[in-house]
PDB file of C-alpha atoms in Angstrom:
ATOM      1  CA  UNK A  21     225.245  71.974 101.218  1.00  0.00           C
ATOM      2  CA  UNK A  22     223.544  73.751  98.378  1.00  0.00           C
ATOM      3  CA  UNK A  23     224.096  77.381  97.409  1.00  0.00           C
ATOM      4  CA  UNK A  24     222.470  79.685  94.903  1.00  0.00           C
ATOM      5  CA  UNK A  25     224.090  82.748  93.397  1.00  0.00           C
ATOM      6  CA  UNK A  26     223.143  85.627  91.166  1.00  0.00           C
ATOM      7  CA  UNK A  27     225.543  86.839  88.541  1.00  0.00           C
ATOM      8  CA  UNK A  28     226.599  90.392  87.725  1.00  0.00           C
ATOM      9  CA  UNK A  29     228.406  91.189  84.513  1.00  0.00           C
ATOM     10  CA  UNK A  30     232.037  92.081  84.725  1.00  0.00           C
ATOM     11  CA  UNK A  31     234.955  92.724  82.412  1.00  0.00           C
ATOM     12  CA  UNK A  32     236.659  90.492  79.871  1.00  0.00           C
ATOM     13  CA  UNK A  33     239.696  88.684  81.213  1.00  0.00           C
ATOM     14  CA  UNK A  34     242.925  90.338  80.053  1.00  0.00           C
ATOM     15  CA  UNK A  35     244.594  86.896  80.121  1.00  0.00           C
ATOM     16  CA  UNK A  36     242.050  84.713  78.302  1.00  0.00           C
ATOM     17  CA  UNK A  37     239.883  87.381  76.619  1.00  0.00           C
ATOM     18  CA  UNK A  38     236.868  85.478  77.981  1.00  0.00           C
ATOM     19  CA  UNK A  39     233.889  87.085  79.702  1.00  0.00           C
ATOM     20  CA  UNK A  40     233.929  87.002  83.484  1.00  0.00           C
ATOM     21  CA  UNK A  41     231.279  87.624  86.110  1.00  0.00           C
ATOM     22  CA  UNK A  42     230.991  88.855  89.658  1.00  0.00           C
ATOM     23  CA  UNK A  43     228.668  87.390  92.242  1.00  0.00           C
ATOM     24  CA  UNK A  44     225.732  89.632  93.095  1.00  0.00           C
ATOM     25  CA  UNK A  45     224.433  87.490  95.948  1.00  0.00           C
ATOM     26  CA  UNK A  46     225.304  84.104  97.391  1.00  0.00           C
ATOM     27  CA  UNK A  47     222.655  82.365  99.497  1.00  0.00           C
ATOM     28  CA  UNK A  48     222.318  79.043 101.257  1.00  0.00           C
ATOM     29  CA  UNK A  49     219.486  77.134  99.682  1.00  0.00           C
ATOM     30  CA  UNK A  50     217.678  76.284 102.888  1.00  0.00           C
ATOM     31  CA  UNK A  51     214.238  77.217 104.100  1.00  0.00           C
ATOM     32  CA  UNK A  52     215.270  80.721 105.112  1.00  0.00           C
ATOM     33  CA  UNK A  53     217.703  81.384 102.231  1.00  0.00           C
ATOM     34  CA  UNK A  54     220.467  82.781 104.426  1.00  0.00           C
ATOM     35  CA  UNK A  55     222.651  85.386 102.724  1.00  0.00           C
ATOM     36  CA  UNK A  56     226.184  83.997 102.600  1.00  0.00           C
ATOM     37  CA  UNK A  57     227.721  86.691 100.387  1.00  0.00           C
ATOM     38  CA  UNK A  58     230.194  87.593 103.115  1.00  0.00           C
ATOM     39  CA  UNK A  59     232.016  84.280 102.536  1.00  0.00           C
ATOM     40  CA  UNK A  60     233.481  85.372  99.215  1.00  0.00           C
ATOM     41  CA  UNK A  61     235.098  88.418  97.646  1.00  0.00           C
ATOM     42  CA  UNK A  62     232.276  89.841  95.534  1.00  0.00           C
ATOM     43  CA  UNK A  63     234.707  92.074  93.637  1.00  0.00           C
ATOM     44  CA  UNK A  64     236.522  89.051  92.174  1.00  0.00           C
ATOM     45  CA  UNK A  65     235.977  88.327  88.472  1.00  0.00           C
ATOM     46  CA  UNK A  66     235.129  84.635  88.155  1.00  0.00           C
ATOM     47  CA  UNK A  67     235.783  82.907  84.849  1.00  0.00           C
ATOM     48  CA  UNK A  68     233.234  80.141  85.364  1.00  0.00           C
ATOM     49  CA  UNK A  69     230.700  78.729  87.809  1.00  0.00           C
ATOM     50  CA  UNK A  70     233.162  75.887  88.365  1.00  0.00           C
ATOM     51  CA  UNK A  71     235.776  78.354  89.613  1.00  0.00           C
ATOM     52  CA  UNK A  72     233.212  79.801  92.041  1.00  0.00           C
ATOM     53  CA  UNK A  73     232.303  76.272  93.178  1.00  0.00           C
ATOM     54  CA  UNK A  74     235.931  75.407  93.959  1.00  0.00           C
ATOM     55  CA  UNK A  75     236.549  78.777  95.629  1.00  0.00           C
ATOM     56  CA  UNK A  76     233.518  78.304  97.887  1.00  0.00           C
ATOM     57  CA  UNK A  77     234.508  74.726  98.778  1.00  0.00           C
ATOM     58  CA  UNK A  78     238.006  75.922  99.692  1.00  0.00           C
ATOM     59  CA  UNK A  79     236.632  78.820 101.740  1.00  0.00           C
ATOM     60  CA  UNK A  80     234.376  76.455 103.715  1.00  0.00           C
ATOM     61  CA  UNK A  81     237.027  73.762 104.079  1.00  0.00           C
ATOM     62  CA  UNK A  82     234.860  71.206 102.254  1.00  0.00           C
ATOM     63  CA  UNK A  83     235.502  68.769  99.461  1.00  0.00           C
ATOM     64  CA  UNK A  84     234.049  70.165  96.228  1.00  0.00           C
ATOM     65  CA  UNK A  85     231.666  67.200  96.034  1.00  0.00           C
ATOM     66  CA  UNK A  86     230.193  68.145  99.420  1.00  0.00           C
ATOM     67  CA  UNK A  87     228.456  71.214  98.040  1.00  0.00           C
ATOM     68  CA  UNK A  88     226.432  72.157  95.016  1.00  0.00           C
ATOM     69  CA  UNK A  89     225.882  75.478  93.352  1.00  0.00           C
ATOM     70  CA  UNK A  90     223.230  76.812  90.986  1.00  0.00           C
ATOM     71  CA  UNK A  91     222.707  80.153  89.330  1.00  0.00           C
ATOM     72  CA  UNK A  92     219.440  81.993  89.891  1.00  0.00           C
ATOM     73  CA  UNK A  93     218.097  84.988  88.060  1.00  0.00           C
ATOM     74  CA  UNK A  94     218.215  88.320  89.835  1.00  0.00           C
ATOM     75  CA  UNK A  95     214.811  89.422  91.065  1.00  0.00           C
TER      76      UNK A  95
END
């Protein structure tokens, strides 16, 4: 499965002092581009795309290698 997400800026992490981001929209990358944003907590501050990838795999009950994830620019 392939997913695309848009990023929204968020706060700096109080633990790592690194920038974080929130997901604006998560969509299945199929012919109709189904909105899948309801699968994740969009108020969560992700530290990296990798963290989002693992979170999504866990949420769907899939091995991380069974899905891919790319960032798209907000329209």
